[in-house]
PDB file of C-alpha atoms in Angstrom:
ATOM      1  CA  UNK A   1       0.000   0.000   0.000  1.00 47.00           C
ATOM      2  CA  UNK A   2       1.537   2.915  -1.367  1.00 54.00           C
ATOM      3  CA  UNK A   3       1.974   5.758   1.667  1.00 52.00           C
ATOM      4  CA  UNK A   4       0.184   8.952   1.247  1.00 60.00           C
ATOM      5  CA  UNK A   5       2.600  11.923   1.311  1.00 63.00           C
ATOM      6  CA  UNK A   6       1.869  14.875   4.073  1.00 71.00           C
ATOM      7  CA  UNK A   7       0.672  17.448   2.318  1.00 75.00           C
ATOM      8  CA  UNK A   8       3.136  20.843   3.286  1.00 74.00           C
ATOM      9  CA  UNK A   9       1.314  23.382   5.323  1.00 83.00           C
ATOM     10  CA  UNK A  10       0.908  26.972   3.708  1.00 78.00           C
ATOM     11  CA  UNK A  11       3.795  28.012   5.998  1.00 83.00           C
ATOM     12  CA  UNK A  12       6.351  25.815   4.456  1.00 81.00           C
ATOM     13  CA  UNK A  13       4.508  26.466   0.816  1.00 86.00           C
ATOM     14  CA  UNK A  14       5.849  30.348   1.536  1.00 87.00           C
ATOM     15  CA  UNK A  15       8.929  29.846   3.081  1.00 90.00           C
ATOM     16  CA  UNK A  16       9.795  27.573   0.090  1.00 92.00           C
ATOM     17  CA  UNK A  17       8.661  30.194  -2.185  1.00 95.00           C
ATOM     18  CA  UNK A  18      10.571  33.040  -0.648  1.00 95.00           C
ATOM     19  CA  UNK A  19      13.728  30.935  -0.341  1.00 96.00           C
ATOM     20  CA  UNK A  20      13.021  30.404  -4.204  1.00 97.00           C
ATOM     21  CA  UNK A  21      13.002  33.901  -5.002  1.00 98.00           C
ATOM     22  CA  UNK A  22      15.919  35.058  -2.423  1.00 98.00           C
ATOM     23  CA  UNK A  23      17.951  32.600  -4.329  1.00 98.00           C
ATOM     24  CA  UNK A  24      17.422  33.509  -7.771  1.00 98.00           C
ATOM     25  CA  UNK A  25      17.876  37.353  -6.556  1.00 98.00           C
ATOM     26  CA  UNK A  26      21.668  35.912  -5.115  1.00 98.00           C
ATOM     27  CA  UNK A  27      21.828  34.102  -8.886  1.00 98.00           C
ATOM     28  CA  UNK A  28      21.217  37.358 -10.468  1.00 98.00           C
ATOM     29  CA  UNK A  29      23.119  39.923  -8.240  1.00 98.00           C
ATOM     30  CA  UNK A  30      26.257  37.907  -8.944  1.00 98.00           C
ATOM     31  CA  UNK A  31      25.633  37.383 -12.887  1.00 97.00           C
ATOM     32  CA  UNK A  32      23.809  40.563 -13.939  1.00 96.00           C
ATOM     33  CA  UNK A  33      24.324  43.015 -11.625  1.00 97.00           C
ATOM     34  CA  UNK A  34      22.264  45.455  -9.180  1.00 97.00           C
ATOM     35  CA  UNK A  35      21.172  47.794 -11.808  1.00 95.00           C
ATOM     36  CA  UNK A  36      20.925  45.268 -14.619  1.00 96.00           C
ATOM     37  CA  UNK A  37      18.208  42.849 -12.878  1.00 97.00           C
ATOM     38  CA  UNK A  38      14.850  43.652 -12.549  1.00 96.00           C
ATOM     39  CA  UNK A  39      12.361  41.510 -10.699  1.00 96.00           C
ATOM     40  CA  UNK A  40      10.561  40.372 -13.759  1.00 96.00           C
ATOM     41  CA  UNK A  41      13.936  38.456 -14.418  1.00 97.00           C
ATOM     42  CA  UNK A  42      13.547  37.176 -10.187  1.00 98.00           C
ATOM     43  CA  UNK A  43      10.096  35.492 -10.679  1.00 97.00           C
ATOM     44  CA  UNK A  44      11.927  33.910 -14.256  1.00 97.00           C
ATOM     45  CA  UNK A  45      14.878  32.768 -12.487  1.00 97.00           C
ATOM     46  CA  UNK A  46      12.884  31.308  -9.822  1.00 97.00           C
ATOM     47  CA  UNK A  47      10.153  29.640 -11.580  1.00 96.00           C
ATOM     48  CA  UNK A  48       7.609  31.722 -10.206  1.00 95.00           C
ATOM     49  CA  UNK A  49       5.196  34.060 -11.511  1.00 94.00           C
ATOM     50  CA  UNK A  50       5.484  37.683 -11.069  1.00 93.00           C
ATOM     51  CA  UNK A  51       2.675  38.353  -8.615  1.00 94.00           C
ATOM     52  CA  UNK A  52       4.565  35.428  -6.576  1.00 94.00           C
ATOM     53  CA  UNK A  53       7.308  37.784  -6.293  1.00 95.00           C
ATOM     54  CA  UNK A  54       5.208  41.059  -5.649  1.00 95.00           C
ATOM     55  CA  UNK A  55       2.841  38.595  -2.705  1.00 94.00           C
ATOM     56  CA  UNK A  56       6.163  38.118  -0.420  1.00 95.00           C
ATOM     57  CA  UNK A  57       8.039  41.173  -1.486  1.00 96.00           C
ATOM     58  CA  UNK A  58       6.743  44.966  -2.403  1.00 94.00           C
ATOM     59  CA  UNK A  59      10.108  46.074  -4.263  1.00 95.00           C
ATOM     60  CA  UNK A  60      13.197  45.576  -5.652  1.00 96.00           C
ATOM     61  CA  UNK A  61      15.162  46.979  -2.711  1.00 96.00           C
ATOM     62  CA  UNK A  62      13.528  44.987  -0.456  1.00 97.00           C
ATOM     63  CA  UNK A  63      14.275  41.362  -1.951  1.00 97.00           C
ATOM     64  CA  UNK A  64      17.502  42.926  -2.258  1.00 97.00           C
ATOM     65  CA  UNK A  65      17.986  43.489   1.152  1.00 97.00           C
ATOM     66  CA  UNK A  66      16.439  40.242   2.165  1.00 97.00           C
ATOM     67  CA  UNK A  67      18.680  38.402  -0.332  1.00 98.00           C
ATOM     68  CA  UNK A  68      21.949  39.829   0.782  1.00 97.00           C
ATOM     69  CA  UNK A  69      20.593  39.155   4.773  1.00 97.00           C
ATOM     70  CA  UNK A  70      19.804  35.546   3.688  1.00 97.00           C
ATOM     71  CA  UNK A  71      22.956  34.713   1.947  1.00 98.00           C
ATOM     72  CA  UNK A  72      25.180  36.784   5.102  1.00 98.00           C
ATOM     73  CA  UNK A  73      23.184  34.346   7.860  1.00 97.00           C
ATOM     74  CA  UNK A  74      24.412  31.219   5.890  1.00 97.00           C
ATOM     75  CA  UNK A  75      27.740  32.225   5.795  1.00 98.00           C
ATOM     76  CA  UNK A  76      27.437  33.712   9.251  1.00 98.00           C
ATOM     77  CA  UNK A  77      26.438  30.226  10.350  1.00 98.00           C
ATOM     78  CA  UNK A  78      29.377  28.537   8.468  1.00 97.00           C
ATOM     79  CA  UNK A  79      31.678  30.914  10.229  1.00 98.00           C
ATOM     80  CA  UNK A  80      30.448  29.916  14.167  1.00 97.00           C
ATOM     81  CA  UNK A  81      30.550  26.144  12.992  1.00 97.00           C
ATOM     82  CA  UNK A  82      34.386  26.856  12.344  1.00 96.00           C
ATOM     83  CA  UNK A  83      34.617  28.797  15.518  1.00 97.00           C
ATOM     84  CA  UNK A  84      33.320  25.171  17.418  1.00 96.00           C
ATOM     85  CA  UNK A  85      35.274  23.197  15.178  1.00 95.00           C
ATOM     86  CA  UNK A  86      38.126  25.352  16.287  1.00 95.00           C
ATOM     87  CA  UNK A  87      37.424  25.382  19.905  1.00 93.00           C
ATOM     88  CA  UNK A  88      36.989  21.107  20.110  1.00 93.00           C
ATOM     89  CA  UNK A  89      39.717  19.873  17.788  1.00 93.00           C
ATOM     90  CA  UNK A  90      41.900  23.300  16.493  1.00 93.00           C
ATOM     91  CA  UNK A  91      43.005  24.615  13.817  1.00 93.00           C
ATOM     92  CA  UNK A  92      45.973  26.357  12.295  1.00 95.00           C
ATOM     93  CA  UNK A  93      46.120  29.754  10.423  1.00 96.00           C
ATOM     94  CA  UNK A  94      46.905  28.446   7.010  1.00 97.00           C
ATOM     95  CA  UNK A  95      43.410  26.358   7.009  1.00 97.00           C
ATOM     96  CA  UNK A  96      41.857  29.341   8.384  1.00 98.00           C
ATOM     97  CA  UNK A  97      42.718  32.032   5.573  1.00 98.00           C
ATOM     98  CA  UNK A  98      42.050  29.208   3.144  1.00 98.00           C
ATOM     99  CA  UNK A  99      38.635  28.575   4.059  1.00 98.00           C
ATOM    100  CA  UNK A 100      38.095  32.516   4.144  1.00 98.00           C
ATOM    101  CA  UNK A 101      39.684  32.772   0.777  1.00 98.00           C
ATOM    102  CA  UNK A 102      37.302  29.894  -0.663  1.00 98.00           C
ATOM    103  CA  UNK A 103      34.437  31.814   1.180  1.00 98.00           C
ATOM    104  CA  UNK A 104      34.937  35.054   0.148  1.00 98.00           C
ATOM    105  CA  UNK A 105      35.942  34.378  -3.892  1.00 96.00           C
ATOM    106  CA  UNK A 106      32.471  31.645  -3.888  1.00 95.00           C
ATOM    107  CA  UNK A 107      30.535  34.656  -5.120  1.00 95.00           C
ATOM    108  CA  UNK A 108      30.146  36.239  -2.060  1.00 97.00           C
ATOM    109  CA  UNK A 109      32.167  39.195  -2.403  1.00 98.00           C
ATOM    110  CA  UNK A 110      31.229  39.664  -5.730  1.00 98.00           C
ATOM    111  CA  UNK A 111      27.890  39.925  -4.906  1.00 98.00           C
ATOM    112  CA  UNK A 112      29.182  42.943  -1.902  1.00 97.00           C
ATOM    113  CA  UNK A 113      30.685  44.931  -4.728  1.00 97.00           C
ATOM    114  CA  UNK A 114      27.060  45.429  -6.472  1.00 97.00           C
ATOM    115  CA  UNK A 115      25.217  46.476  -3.498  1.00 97.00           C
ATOM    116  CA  UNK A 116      28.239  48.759  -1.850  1.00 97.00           C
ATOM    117  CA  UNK A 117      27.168  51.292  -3.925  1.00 96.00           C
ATOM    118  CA  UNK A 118      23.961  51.632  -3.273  1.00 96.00           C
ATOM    119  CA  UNK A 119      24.809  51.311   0.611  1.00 96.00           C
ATOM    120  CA  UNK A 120      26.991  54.671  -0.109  1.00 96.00           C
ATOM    121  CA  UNK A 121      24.315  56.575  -1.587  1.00 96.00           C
ATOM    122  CA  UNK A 122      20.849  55.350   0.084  1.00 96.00           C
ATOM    123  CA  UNK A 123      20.681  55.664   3.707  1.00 97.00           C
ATOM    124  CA  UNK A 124      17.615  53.898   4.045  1.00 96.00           C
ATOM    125  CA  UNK A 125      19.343  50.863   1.974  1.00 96.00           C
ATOM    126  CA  UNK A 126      22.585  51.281   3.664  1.00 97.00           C
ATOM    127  CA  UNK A 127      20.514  51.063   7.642  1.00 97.00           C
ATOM    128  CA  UNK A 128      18.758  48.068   6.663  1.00 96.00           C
ATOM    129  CA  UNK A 129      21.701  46.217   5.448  1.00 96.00           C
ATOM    130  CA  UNK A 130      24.299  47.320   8.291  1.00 97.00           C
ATOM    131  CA  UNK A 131      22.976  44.984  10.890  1.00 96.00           C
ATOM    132  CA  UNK A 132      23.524  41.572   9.185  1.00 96.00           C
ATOM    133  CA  UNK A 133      26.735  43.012   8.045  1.00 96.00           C
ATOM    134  CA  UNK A 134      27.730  43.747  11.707  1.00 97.00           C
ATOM    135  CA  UNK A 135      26.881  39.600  12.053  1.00 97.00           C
ATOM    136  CA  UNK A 136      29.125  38.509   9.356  1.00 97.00           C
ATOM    137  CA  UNK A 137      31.902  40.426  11.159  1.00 97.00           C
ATOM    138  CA  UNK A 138      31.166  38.849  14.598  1.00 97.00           C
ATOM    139  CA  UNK A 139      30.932  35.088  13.000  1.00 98.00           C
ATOM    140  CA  UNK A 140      34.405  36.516  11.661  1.00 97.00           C
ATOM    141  CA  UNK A 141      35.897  37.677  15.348  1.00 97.00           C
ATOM    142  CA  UNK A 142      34.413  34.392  16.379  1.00 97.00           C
ATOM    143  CA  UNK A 143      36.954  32.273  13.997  1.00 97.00           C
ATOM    144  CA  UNK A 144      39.521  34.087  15.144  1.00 96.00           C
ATOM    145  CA  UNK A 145      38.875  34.575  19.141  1.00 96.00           C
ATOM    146  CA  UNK A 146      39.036  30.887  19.084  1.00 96.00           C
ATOM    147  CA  UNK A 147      42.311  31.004  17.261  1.00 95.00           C
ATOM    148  CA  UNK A 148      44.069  32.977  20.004  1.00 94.00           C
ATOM    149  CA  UNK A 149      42.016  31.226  22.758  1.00 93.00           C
ATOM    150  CA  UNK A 150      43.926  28.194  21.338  1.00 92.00           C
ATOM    151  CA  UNK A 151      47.639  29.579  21.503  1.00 92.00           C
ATOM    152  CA  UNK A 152      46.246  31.768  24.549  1.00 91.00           C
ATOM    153  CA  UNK A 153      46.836  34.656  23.365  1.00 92.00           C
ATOM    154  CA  UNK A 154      45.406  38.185  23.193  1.00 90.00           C
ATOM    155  CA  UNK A 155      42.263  38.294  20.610  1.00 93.00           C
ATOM    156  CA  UNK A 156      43.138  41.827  19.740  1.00 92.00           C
ATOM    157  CA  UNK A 157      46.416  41.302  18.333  1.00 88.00           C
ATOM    158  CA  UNK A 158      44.697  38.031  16.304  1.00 94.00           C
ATOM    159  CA  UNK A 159      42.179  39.944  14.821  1.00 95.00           C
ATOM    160  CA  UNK A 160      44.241  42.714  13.165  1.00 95.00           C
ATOM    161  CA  UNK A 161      45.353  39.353  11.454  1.00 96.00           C
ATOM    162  CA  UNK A 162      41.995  39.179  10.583  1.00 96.00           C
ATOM    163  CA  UNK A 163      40.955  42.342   8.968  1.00 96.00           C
ATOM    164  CA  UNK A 164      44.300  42.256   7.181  1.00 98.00           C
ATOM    165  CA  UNK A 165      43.441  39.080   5.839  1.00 98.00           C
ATOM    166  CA  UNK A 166      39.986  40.250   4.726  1.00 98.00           C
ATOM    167  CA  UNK A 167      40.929  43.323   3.194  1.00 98.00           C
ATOM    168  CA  UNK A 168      43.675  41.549   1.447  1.00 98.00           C
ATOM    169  CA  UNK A 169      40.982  39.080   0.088  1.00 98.00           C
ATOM    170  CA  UNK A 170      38.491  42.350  -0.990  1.00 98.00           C
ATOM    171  CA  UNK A 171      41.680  43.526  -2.892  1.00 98.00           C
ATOM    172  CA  UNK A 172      42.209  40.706  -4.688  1.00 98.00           C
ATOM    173  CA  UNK A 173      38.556  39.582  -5.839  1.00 98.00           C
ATOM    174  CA  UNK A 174      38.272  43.136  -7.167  1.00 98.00           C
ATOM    175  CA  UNK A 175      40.910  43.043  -9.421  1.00 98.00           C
ATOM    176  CA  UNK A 176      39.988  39.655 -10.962  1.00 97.00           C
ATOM    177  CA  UNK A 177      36.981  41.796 -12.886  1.00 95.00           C
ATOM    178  CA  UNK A 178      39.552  42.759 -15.029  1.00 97.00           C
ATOM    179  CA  UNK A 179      42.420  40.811 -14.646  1.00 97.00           C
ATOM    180  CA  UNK A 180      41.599  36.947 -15.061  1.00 97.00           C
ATOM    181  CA  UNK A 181      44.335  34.888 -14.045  1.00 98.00           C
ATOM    182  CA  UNK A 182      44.061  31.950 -11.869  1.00 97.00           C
ATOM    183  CA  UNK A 183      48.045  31.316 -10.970  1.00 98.00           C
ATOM    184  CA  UNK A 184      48.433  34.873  -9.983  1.00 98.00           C
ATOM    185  CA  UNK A 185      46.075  34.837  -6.964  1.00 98.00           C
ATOM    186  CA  UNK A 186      47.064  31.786  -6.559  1.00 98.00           C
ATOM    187  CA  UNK A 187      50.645  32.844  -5.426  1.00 98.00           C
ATOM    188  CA  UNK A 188      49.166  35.453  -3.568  1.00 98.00           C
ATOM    189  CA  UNK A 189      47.437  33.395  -1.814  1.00 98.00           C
ATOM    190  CA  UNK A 190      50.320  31.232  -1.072  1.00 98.00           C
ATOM    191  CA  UNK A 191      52.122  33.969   0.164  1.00 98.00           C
ATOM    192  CA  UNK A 192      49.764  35.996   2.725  1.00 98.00           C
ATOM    193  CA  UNK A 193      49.423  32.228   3.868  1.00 98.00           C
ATOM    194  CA  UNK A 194      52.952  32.513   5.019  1.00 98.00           C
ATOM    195  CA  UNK A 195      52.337  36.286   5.689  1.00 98.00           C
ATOM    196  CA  UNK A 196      49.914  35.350   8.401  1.00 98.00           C
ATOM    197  CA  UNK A 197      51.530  32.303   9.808  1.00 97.00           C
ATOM    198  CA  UNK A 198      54.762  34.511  10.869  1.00 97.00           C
ATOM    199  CA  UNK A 199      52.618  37.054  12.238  1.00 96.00           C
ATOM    200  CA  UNK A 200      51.009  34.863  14.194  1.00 96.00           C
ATOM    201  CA  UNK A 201      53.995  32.698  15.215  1.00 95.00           C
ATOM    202  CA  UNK A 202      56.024  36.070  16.345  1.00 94.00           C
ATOM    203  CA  UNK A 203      52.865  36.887  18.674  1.00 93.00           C
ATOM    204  CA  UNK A 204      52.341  33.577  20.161  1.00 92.00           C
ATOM    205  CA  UNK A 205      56.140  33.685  20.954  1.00 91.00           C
ATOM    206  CA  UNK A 206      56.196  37.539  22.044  1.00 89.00           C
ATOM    207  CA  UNK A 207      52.623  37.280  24.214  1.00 76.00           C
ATOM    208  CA  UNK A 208      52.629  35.826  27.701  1.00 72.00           C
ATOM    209  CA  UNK A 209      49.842  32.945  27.903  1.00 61.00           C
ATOM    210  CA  UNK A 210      46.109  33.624  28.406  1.00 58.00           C
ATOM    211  CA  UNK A 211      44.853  30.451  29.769  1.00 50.00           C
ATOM    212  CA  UNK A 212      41.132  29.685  28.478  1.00 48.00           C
ATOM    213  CA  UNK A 213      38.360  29.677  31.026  1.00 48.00           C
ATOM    214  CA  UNK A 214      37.155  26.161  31.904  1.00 41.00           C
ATOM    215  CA  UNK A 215      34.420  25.149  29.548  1.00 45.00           C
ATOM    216  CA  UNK A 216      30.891  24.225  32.033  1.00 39.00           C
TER     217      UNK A 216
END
C-alpha cells in the first residue's frame, strides 16, 4: 500500500517560495548586476510568476535586502561552525585564511561589490543592510577569538590578522573583474598564507599565555 505523502502546510509552501526567489535574486546579483536585474527576471529565475514575487516582497530593494541578509546568515552560520570546530579539535592559520579565501571568492564578495554602492548613496538601503553586516563580522571575530584562545593569546592582536586578511581578500577579488588569471592569486594566496603564519607565530612567541576559562 503505497503511503500517502503529508501534504506541506501553507507556511512551508511560503517559506519555500521566498527561499526560491531570495535565491534567484543571489543568482542574479552575482551574474547581472544590481542595476541590470529587474524583478521580472527574479520570478523567471525562480520559476515563479510575477505576482509570486510582488505577494512576499513589495520592491526591488527589499528582496535585495532580504537576499543579501539571507545569503550573510548562511555564511554567518558557516563561520560559528568553524569557531566550534576550532574550539573542540583546532586549527591552524593556514586552514583558516584558506577557508576565508574559498568563502569570500564563492561569489560572495562579488555579490558585496554590487550592493556597496547603493549602501553609499541610500541611507535607508545602507541602515537596513548594516545589521547583518555587523553579524558577518562577529561570526568573523568568532573564527579568530578561538584562534588565540587556542595559543592563549590576546584576541586583539589576532584579529588585526583578521581584517588584514579580509581586506587583502576584498583587494584581490576586485581586481579579478579585469584581470583573469588563476596562478596569480594563486601565489598570492600562497604567500599571505605565510604572511599570516609569521605574524602569528612572532605573537604567540612575544605574548605571555592567556589560559582559556574552563568550559561548564
Amino acid at each position: 500500500m503505497a503511503v500517502r505523502r503529508q501534504r506541506r502546510t501553507q507556511q512551508e509552501r511560503s517559506a519555500d517560495t521566498s527561499e526560491r526567489l531570495l535565491n534567484a535574486t543571489i543568482d542574479l546579483l552575482h551574474d547581472r548586476g544590481l542595476y541590470r536585474m529587474s524583478t521580472s527576471e527574479i520570478a523567471e529565475i525562480a520559476g515563479l510568476s510575477r505576482g509570486a514575487l510582488t505577494h512576499h516582497f513589495s520592491s526591488k530593494e527589499e528582496i535585495i535586502v532580504e537576499a543579501v541578509g539571507y545569503m550573510l546568515r548562511k555564511v554567518t552560520a558557516g563561520l560559528h561552525e568553524m569557531a566550534e570546530g576550532i574550539r573542540f579539535s583546532g586549527s591552524s592559520t593556514d586552514e583558516i585564511v584558506e577557508y576565508l579565501w574559498r568563502m569570500m571568492n564563492d561569489r560572495l564578495f562579488y555579490v558585496t561589490m554590487e550592493y556597496l554602492p547603493e549602501a553609499r548613496h541610500n541611507p535607508e538601503f545602507r541602515e537596513k543592510i548594516v545589521p547583518v553586516v555587523k553579524e558577518f563580522h562577529e561570526g568573523l571575530n568568532a573564527v579568530w577569538a578561538e584562534l588565540a584562545a587556542q595559543a592563549g593569546v590576546s584576541v586583539d592582536q589576532v584579529l588585526v590578522l583578521m581584517n588584514a586578511t579580509m581586506c587583502m581578500f576584498r583587494g584581490m577579488i576586485a581586481q579579478t573583474t579585469v584581470k583573469d588569471d588563476p596562478a596569480y592569486f594563486q601565489e598570492l594566496l600562497q604567500f599571505w598564507k605565510g604572511q599570516v603564519r609569521r605574524e602569528f607565530n612572532a605573537v604567540v612567541a612575544s605574548s605571555p599565555v592567556i589560559r582559556r576559562a574552563a568550559r561548564s
